[in-house]
N, CA, C and O of each residue as an XYZ file, in Angstrom:
544
protein
N      18.214     40.717    -59.405
C      18.350     40.593    -57.970
C      16.974     40.542    -57.296
O      16.749     39.768    -56.366
N      16.075     41.375    -57.782
C      14.736     41.437    -57.235
C      14.009     40.110    -57.442
O      13.281     39.658    -56.559
N      14.202     39.489    -58.594
C      13.563     38.195    -58.860
C      14.110     37.106    -57.931
O      13.377     36.239    -57.455
N      15.406     37.180    -57.692
C      16.014     36.192    -56.784
C      15.457     36.335    -55.370
O      15.152     35.334    -54.722
N      15.325     37.557    -54.893
C      14.755     37.794    -53.557
C      13.305     37.339    -53.501
O      12.874     36.768    -52.499
N      12.557     37.582    -54.553
C      11.158     37.147    -54.589
C      11.076     35.615    -54.567
O      10.195     35.042    -53.925
N      11.985     34.974    -55.262
C      12.004     33.508    -55.284
C      12.354     32.959    -53.906
O      11.757     31.983    -53.452
N      13.319     33.583    -53.245
C      13.686     33.144    -51.883
C      12.523     33.348    -50.915
O      12.248     32.495    -50.070
N      11.847     34.485    -51.048
C      10.695     34.759    -50.180
C       9.594     33.729    -50.414
O       8.983     33.239    -49.465
N       9.349     33.408    -51.667
C       8.337     32.398    -51.992
C       8.733     31.035    -51.425
O       7.882     30.306    -50.916
N      10.011     30.688    -51.509
C      10.503     29.415    -50.953
C      10.336     29.385    -49.433
O       9.954     28.360    -48.868
N      10.622     30.500    -48.780
C      10.454     30.571    -47.319
C       8.988     30.426    -46.930
O       8.681     29.762    -45.940
N       8.077     31.032    -47.687
C       6.632     30.893    -47.408
C       6.194     29.438    -47.567
O       5.420     28.920    -46.763
N       6.699     28.788    -48.613
C       6.348     27.384    -48.837
C       6.854     26.517    -47.683
O       6.130     25.650    -47.192
N       8.095     26.751    -47.251
C       8.646     26.005    -46.104
C       7.834     26.278    -44.840
O       7.581     25.373    -44.045
N       7.431     27.533    -44.667
C       6.635     27.892    -43.487
C       5.296     27.160    -43.512
O       4.837     26.675    -42.479
N       4.670     27.077    -44.680
C       3.397     26.367    -44.793
C       3.570     24.883    -44.472
O       2.725     24.281    -43.810
N       4.664     24.303    -44.942
C       4.945     22.891    -44.657
C       5.135     22.700    -43.156
O       4.613     21.750    -42.571
N       5.888     23.612    -42.537
C       6.110     23.514    -41.087
C       4.805     23.694    -40.306
O       4.573     22.997    -39.318
N       3.957     24.622    -40.744
C       2.669     24.835    -40.072
C       1.805     23.587    -40.201
O       1.149     23.186    -39.240
N       1.798     22.966    -41.390
C       1.029     21.730    -41.571
C       1.546     20.625    -40.645
O       0.760     19.904    -40.031
N       2.866     20.501    -40.552
C       3.450     19.502    -39.650
C       3.092     19.804    -38.201
O       2.808     18.892    -37.424
N       3.104     21.078    -37.843
C       2.756     21.480    -36.477
C       1.302     21.139    -36.159
O       1.001     20.666    -35.063
N       0.391     21.380    -37.120
C      -1.016     21.034    -36.910
C      -1.194     19.516    -36.765
O      -1.964     19.051    -35.926
N      -0.477     18.760    -37.588
C      -0.559     17.295    -37.490
C      -0.033     16.823    -36.137
O      -0.603     15.923    -35.520
N       1.057     17.435    -35.684
C       1.619     17.068    -34.381
C       0.663     17.446    -33.251
O       0.536     16.709    -32.274
N      -0.010     18.591    -33.380
C      -0.970     19.022    -32.360
C      -2.135     18.034    -32.277
O      -2.569     17.673    -31.183
N      -2.643     17.596    -33.439
C      -3.733     16.615    -33.442
C      -3.296     15.312    -32.780
O      -4.043     14.715    -32.005
N      -2.079     14.880    -33.094
C      -1.567     13.644    -32.505
C      -1.398     13.801    -30.994
O      -1.720     12.881    -30.242
N      -0.904     14.940    -30.544
C      -0.739     15.198    -29.111
C      -2.091     15.192    -28.405
O      -2.223     14.630    -27.317
N      -3.098     15.818    -29.023
C      -4.440     15.823    -28.435
C      -4.999     14.410    -28.345
O      -5.638     14.055    -27.354
N      -4.758     13.593    -29.387
C      -5.230     12.206    -29.360
C      -4.529     11.422    -28.250
O      -5.158     10.627    -27.552
N      -3.225     11.651    -28.091
C      -2.487     10.977    -27.013
C      -3.005     11.424    -25.648
O      -3.166     10.604    -24.744
N      -3.264     12.712    -25.500
C      -3.761     13.223    -24.219
C      -5.121     12.620    -23.890
O      -5.376     12.240    -22.747
N      -5.993     12.533    -24.893
C      -7.300     11.925    -24.676
C      -7.145     10.449    -24.293
O      -7.841      9.958    -23.404
N      -6.235      9.750    -24.965
C      -5.984      8.348    -24.629
C      -5.463      8.184    -23.213
O      -5.843      7.247    -22.512
N      -4.587      9.099    -22.787
C      -4.072      9.043    -21.414
C      -5.181      9.277    -20.396
O      -5.228      8.607    -19.364
N      -6.075     10.226    -20.681
C      -7.198     10.467    -19.764
C      -8.096      9.233    -19.671
O      -8.554      8.872    -18.587
N      -8.344      8.593    -20.813
C      -9.165      7.379    -20.804
C      -8.475      6.257    -20.039
O      -9.118      5.526    -19.286
N      -7.161      6.121    -20.235
C      -6.416      5.082    -19.520
C      -6.412      5.348    -18.020
O      -6.527      4.416    -17.223
N      -6.282      6.613    -17.630
C      -6.313      6.967    -16.213
C      -7.666      6.629    -15.609
O      -7.744      6.036    -14.533
N      -8.731      7.007    -16.305
C     -10.077      6.718    -15.802
C     -10.301      5.212    -15.693
O     -10.880      4.737    -14.716
N      -9.842      4.460    -16.696
C     -10.000      3.002    -16.656
C      -9.189      2.397    -15.520
O      -9.640      1.456    -14.867
N      -8.003      2.927    -15.281
C      -7.157      2.416    -14.197
C      -7.795      2.671    -12.836
O      -7.796      1.794    -11.972
N      -8.336      3.866    -12.649
C      -9.002      4.189    -11.381
C     -10.218      3.290    -11.189
O     -10.440      2.761    -10.101
N     -11.002      3.121    -12.249
C     -12.187      2.265    -12.165
C     -11.789      0.824    -11.852
O     -12.428      0.160    -11.036
N     -10.731      0.347    -12.505
C     -10.257     -1.016    -12.253
C      -9.793     -1.166    -10.805
O     -10.077     -2.178    -10.164
N      -9.081     -0.165    -10.291
C      -8.631     -0.205     -8.896
C      -9.800     -0.258     -7.932
O      -9.774     -1.003     -6.953
N     -10.831      0.536     -8.211
C     -12.020      0.522     -7.351
C     -12.719     -0.831     -7.409
O     -13.162     -1.349     -6.384
N     -12.816     -1.402     -8.609
C     -13.441     -2.722     -8.743
C     -12.636     -3.789     -8.013
O     -13.205     -4.675     -7.375
N     -11.315     -3.703     -8.106
C     -10.452     -4.663     -7.421
C     -10.611     -4.553     -5.907
O     -10.696     -5.566     -5.212
N     -10.652     -3.325     -5.398
C     -10.834     -3.124     -3.960
C     -12.198     -3.639     -3.509
O     -12.310     -4.252     -2.447
N     -13.231     -3.395     -4.307
C     -14.565     -3.894     -3.979
C     -14.573     -5.424     -3.965
O     -15.191     -6.032     -3.092
N     -13.893     -6.044     -4.923
C     -13.825     -7.502     -4.964
C     -13.095     -8.038     -3.732
O     -13.507     -9.040     -3.148
N     -12.011     -7.366     -3.342
C     -11.288     -7.793     -2.138
C     -12.183     -7.718     -0.909
O     -12.180     -8.619     -0.070
N     -12.953     -6.631     -0.810
C     -13.841     -6.485      0.347
C     -14.885     -7.591      0.382
O     -15.223     -8.098      1.452
N     -15.399     -7.966     -0.795
C     -16.448     -8.980     -0.829
C     -15.924    -10.390     -0.612
O     -16.605    -11.213     -0.001
N     -14.716    -10.686     -1.107
C     -14.262    -12.078     -1.096
C     -13.356    -12.452      0.059
O     -13.229    -13.636      0.370
N     -12.733    -11.503      0.695
C     -11.799    -11.880      1.760
C     -12.347    -11.484      3.123
O     -13.050    -10.486      3.279
N     -11.997    -12.297      4.085
C     -12.439    -12.033      5.453
C     -11.621    -10.894      6.052
O     -10.487    -10.642      5.643
N     -12.201    -10.228      7.002
C     -11.534     -9.133      7.694
C     -10.354     -9.670      8.489
O     -10.457    -10.722      9.121
N      -9.233     -8.953      8.461
C      -8.041     -9.372      9.195
C      -8.155     -8.847     10.621
O      -8.212     -7.634     10.824
N      -8.190     -9.736     11.613
C      -8.314     -9.292     13.002
C      -7.066     -8.542     13.462
O      -5.957     -8.819     13.005
N      -7.261     -7.598     14.363
C      -6.149     -6.817     14.912
C      -5.680     -7.478     16.201
O      -6.482     -7.808     17.074
N      -4.373     -7.664     16.302
C      -3.799     -8.305     17.489
C      -3.869     -7.357     18.683
O      -3.677     -6.151     18.526
N      -4.144     -7.892     19.875
C      -4.149     -7.034     21.065
C      -2.722     -6.665     21.452
O      -1.766     -7.313     21.025
N      -2.585     -5.629     22.256
C      -1.246     -5.264     22.745
C      -1.296     -5.138     24.261
O      -2.288     -4.686     24.834
N      -0.208     -5.545     24.893
C      -0.139     -5.535     26.356
C       0.873     -4.502     26.809
O       2.020     -4.488     26.362
N       0.422     -3.634     27.711
C       1.303     -2.634     28.292
C       0.974     -2.478     29.776
O       1.203     -1.417     30.356
N       0.447     -3.515     30.377
C       0.064     -3.452     31.784
C       1.182     -3.898     32.693
O       2.312     -4.127     32.261
N       0.838     -4.017     33.985
C       1.869     -4.435     34.935
C       1.345     -5.422     35.972
O       2.137     -6.013     36.707
N       0.040     -5.614     36.050
C      -0.496     -6.502     37.085
C      -0.893     -7.842     36.474
O      -1.025     -7.984     35.259
N      -1.079     -8.821     37.362
C      -1.486    -10.148     36.895
C      -2.900    -10.108     36.316
O      -3.208    -10.844     35.379
N      -3.756     -9.254     36.869
C      -5.122     -9.130     36.344
C      -5.075     -8.606     34.905
O      -5.786     -9.097     34.028
N      -4.223     -7.598     34.681
C      -4.083     -7.063     33.328
C      -3.492     -8.109     32.389
O      -3.880     -8.188     31.224
N      -2.557     -8.910     32.890
C      -1.955     -9.971     32.082
C      -2.998    -11.024     31.717
O      -3.036    -11.490     30.579
N      -3.844    -11.401     32.675
C      -4.899    -12.382     32.391
C      -5.884    -11.829     31.359
O      -6.308    -12.538     30.446
N      -6.240    -10.552     31.519
C      -7.158     -9.919     30.571
C      -6.539     -9.914     29.167
O      -7.217    -10.192     28.177
N      -5.252     -9.596     29.100
C      -4.554     -9.603     27.813
C      -4.540    -11.005     27.212
O      -4.781    -11.166     26.016
N      -4.264    -12.014     28.022
C      -4.225    -13.385     27.507
C      -5.600    -13.809     26.995
O      -5.696    -14.512     25.989
N      -6.669    -13.384     27.681
C      -8.020    -13.669     27.188
C      -8.245    -12.997     25.826
O      -8.818    -13.595     24.915
N      -7.786    -11.743     25.703
C      -7.916    -11.032     24.432
C      -7.105    -11.726     23.338
O      -7.547    -11.818     22.193
N      -5.916    -12.212     23.700
C      -5.070    -12.882     22.712
C      -5.715    -14.193     22.257
O      -5.668    -14.529     21.073
N      -6.313    -14.928     23.183
C      -7.005    -16.172     22.808
C      -8.191    -15.874     21.893
O      -8.434    -16.608     20.935
N      -8.931    -14.799     22.182
C     -10.042    -14.410     21.311
C      -9.515    -14.026     19.925
O     -10.108    -14.373     18.904
N      -8.399    -13.309     19.908
C      -7.760    -12.921     18.641
C      -7.347    -14.170     17.856
O      -7.574    -14.239     16.648
N      -6.748    -15.147     18.524
C      -6.331    -16.380     17.853
C      -7.543    -17.097     17.256
O      -7.469    -17.637     16.152
N      -8.653    -17.101     17.989
C      -9.877    -17.705     17.461
C     -10.396    -16.967     16.235
O     -10.840    -17.594     15.273
N     -10.343    -15.625     16.264
C     -10.775    -14.830     15.112
C      -9.906    -15.126     13.888
O     -10.412    -15.215     12.769
N      -8.599    -15.277     14.107
C      -7.696    -15.592     12.994
C      -8.042    -16.959     12.417
O      -8.057    -17.128     11.198
N      -8.318    -17.929     13.271
C      -8.683    -19.270     12.788
C      -9.976    -19.230     11.978
O     -10.080    -19.880     10.938
N     -10.963    -18.465     12.454
C     -12.233    -18.341     11.724
C     -12.004    -17.648     10.386
O     -12.524    -18.083      9.358
N     -11.221    -16.564     10.402
C     -10.946    -15.834      9.156
C     -10.201    -16.717      8.160
O     -10.471    -16.655      6.961
N      -9.270    -17.536      8.639
C      -8.536    -18.435      7.744
C      -9.459    -19.473      7.127
O      -9.276    -19.863      5.974
N     -10.448    -19.922      7.888
C     -11.395    -20.905      7.360
C     -12.271    -20.290      6.269
O     -12.738    -20.999      5.377
N     -12.498    -18.968      6.335
C     -13.367    -18.297      5.369
C     -12.619    -17.789      4.140
O     -13.253    -17.410      3.155
N     -11.295    -17.773      4.171
C     -10.516    -17.206      3.058
C     -10.490    -18.175      1.883
O     -10.265    -19.372      2.062
N     -10.721    -17.655      0.682
C     -10.695    -18.520     -0.503
C      -9.266    -18.780     -0.967
O      -8.363    -17.988     -0.700
N      -9.076    -19.870     -1.647
C      -7.795    -20.151     -2.289
C      -6.685    -20.598     -1.372
O      -5.536    -20.664     -1.808
N      -6.965    -20.902     -0.145
C      -5.939    -21.401      0.756
C      -4.994    -20.348      1.295
O      -4.010    -20.697      1.948
N      -5.253    -19.070      1.049
C      -4.402    -18.008      1.605
C      -4.719    -17.866      3.089
O      -5.887    -17.807      3.475
N      -3.688    -17.813      3.913
C      -3.900    -17.751      5.353
C      -3.335    -16.475      5.948
O      -2.342    -15.928      5.468
N      -3.986    -16.017      6.996
C      -3.512    -14.876      7.770
C      -2.544    -15.420      8.811
O      -2.865    -16.372      9.523
N      -1.377    -14.829      8.901
C      -0.408    -15.247      9.911
C      -0.769    -14.578     11.234
O      -0.968    -13.365     11.295
N      -0.849    -15.372     12.272
C      -1.158    -14.839     13.594
C       0.088    -14.171     14.162
O       1.195    -14.695     14.035
N      -0.097    -13.017     14.786
C       1.028    -12.313     15.408
C       1.508    -13.128     16.601
O       0.692    -13.569     17.409
N       2.821    -13.337     16.729
C       3.313    -14.078     17.890
C       3.037    -13.304     19.176
O       2.943    -12.077     19.176
N       2.911    -14.036     20.250
C       2.605    -13.423     21.541
C       3.649    -12.379     21.913
O       3.305    -11.323     22.445
N       4.910    -12.659     21.641
C       5.974    -11.714     22.004
C       5.862    -10.402     21.235
O       6.307     -9.363     21.722
N       5.270    -10.437     20.037
C       5.112     -9.210     19.258
C       4.004     -8.327     19.815
O       3.946     -7.139     19.498
N       3.129     -8.887     20.635
C       2.018     -8.122     21.198
C       2.379     -7.447     22.518
O       1.587     -6.669     23.050
N       3.548     -7.731     23.043
C       3.959     -7.165     24.333
C       4.929     -6.024     24.077
O       5.876     -6.163     23.303
N       4.689     -4.901     24.727
C       5.539     -3.724     24.586
C       6.971     -4.075     24.989
O       7.177     -4.587     26.089
N       7.974     -3.816     24.131
C       9.359     -4.182     24.450
C       9.881     -3.506     25.721
O      10.682     -4.093     26.448
N       9.434     -2.284     25.991
C       9.874     -1.611     27.216
C       9.297     -2.293     28.452
O       9.897     -2.263     29.526
N       8.128     -2.907     28.291
C       7.522     -3.634     29.396
C       8.374     -4.848     29.760
O       8.504     -5.184     30.937
N       8.949     -5.501     28.765
C       9.822     -6.650     29.027
C      11.005     -6.208     29.883
O      11.399     -6.904     30.819
N      11.563     -5.053     29.558
C      12.674     -4.510     30.356
C      12.233     -4.282     31.807
O      12.942     -4.653     32.743
N      11.053     -3.667     31.983
C      10.566     -3.385     33.341
C      10.304     -4.668     34.116
O      10.671     -4.775     35.286
N       9.671     -5.644     33.468
C       9.380     -6.914     34.150
C      10.681     -7.597     34.556
O      10.813     -8.086     35.678
N      11.632     -7.624     33.637
C      12.913     -8.268     33.946
C      13.593     -7.576     35.117
O      14.138     -8.240     35.998
N      13.565     -6.268     35.136
C      14.286     -5.536     36.177
C      13.559     -5.599     37.521
O      14.188     -5.889     38.538
N      12.255     -5.335     37.549
C      11.544     -5.222     38.823
C      11.088     -6.558     39.393
O      11.105     -6.742     40.610
N      10.683     -7.489     38.544
C      10.170     -8.749     39.073
C      11.248     -9.817     39.194
O      11.190    -10.646     40.102
N      12.231     -9.813     38.298
C      13.263    -10.842     38.337
C      14.557    -10.300     38.919
O      15.353    -11.054     39.479
N      14.768     -9.011     38.792
C      15.955     -8.391     39.369
C      17.170     -8.426     38.466
O      18.292     -8.254     38.941
N      16.976     -8.644     37.178
C      18.084     -8.680     36.228
C      17.735     -7.818     35.015
O      16.568     -7.544     34.735
N      18.772     -7.405     34.315
C      18.543     -6.732     33.035
C      18.080     -7.778     32.024
O      18.409     -8.957     32.158
N      17.327     -7.359     31.022
C      16.737     -8.331     30.089
C      17.796     -9.115     29.322
O      17.560    -10.274     28.980
N      18.950     -8.525     29.041
C      19.978     -9.259     28.300
C      20.705    -10.281     29.181
O      21.448    -11.117     28.669
N      20.496    -10.219     30.504
C      21.119    -11.180     31.414
C      20.202    -12.354     31.744
O      20.620    -13.283     32.434
N      18.960    -12.330     31.263
C      17.998    -13.391     31.579
C      18.401    -14.707     30.926
O      18.938    -14.733     29.819
N      18.130    -15.792     31.633
C      18.361    -17.133     31.104
C      17.041    -17.883     31.097
O      16.036    -17.369     31.588
N      17.027    -19.082     30.551
C      15.810    -19.885     30.514
C      15.333    -20.250     31.921
O      14.131    -20.403     32.138
N      16.247    -20.391     32.872
C      15.856    -20.748     34.237
C      15.096    -19.613     34.920
O      14.246    -19.858     35.776
N      15.400    -18.381     34.542
C      14.736    -17.227     35.170
C      13.296    -17.189     34.733
O      12.550    -16.299     35.142
């Protein structure tokens, strides 16, 4: 009986050694994967920075459209002057862009505050905005 127990104990030690060896091999592989992930992350960040730098160097700045929230004709004229300047900037930027990619100009209606349209319709024309027709 004692010999059988000793044999079982020896078998368990051998299995434990095999498992420990497998665990060490798995740990080495995990460390290698972790190092590879860190390298891939660093390369990805570097690539992103290089791509952003290339975009800054090769593409023209996108002009910002003006917005109108005034109520007087003087403010409207000033806004229209700003919009014309904006349209000119977009045309210049499109001429400088490589590869035929163009910046879409914001439509005039998108630059006017929607609540302002309601106020203009009500106070200057005397109708709600949904009641306006082309003749108004």
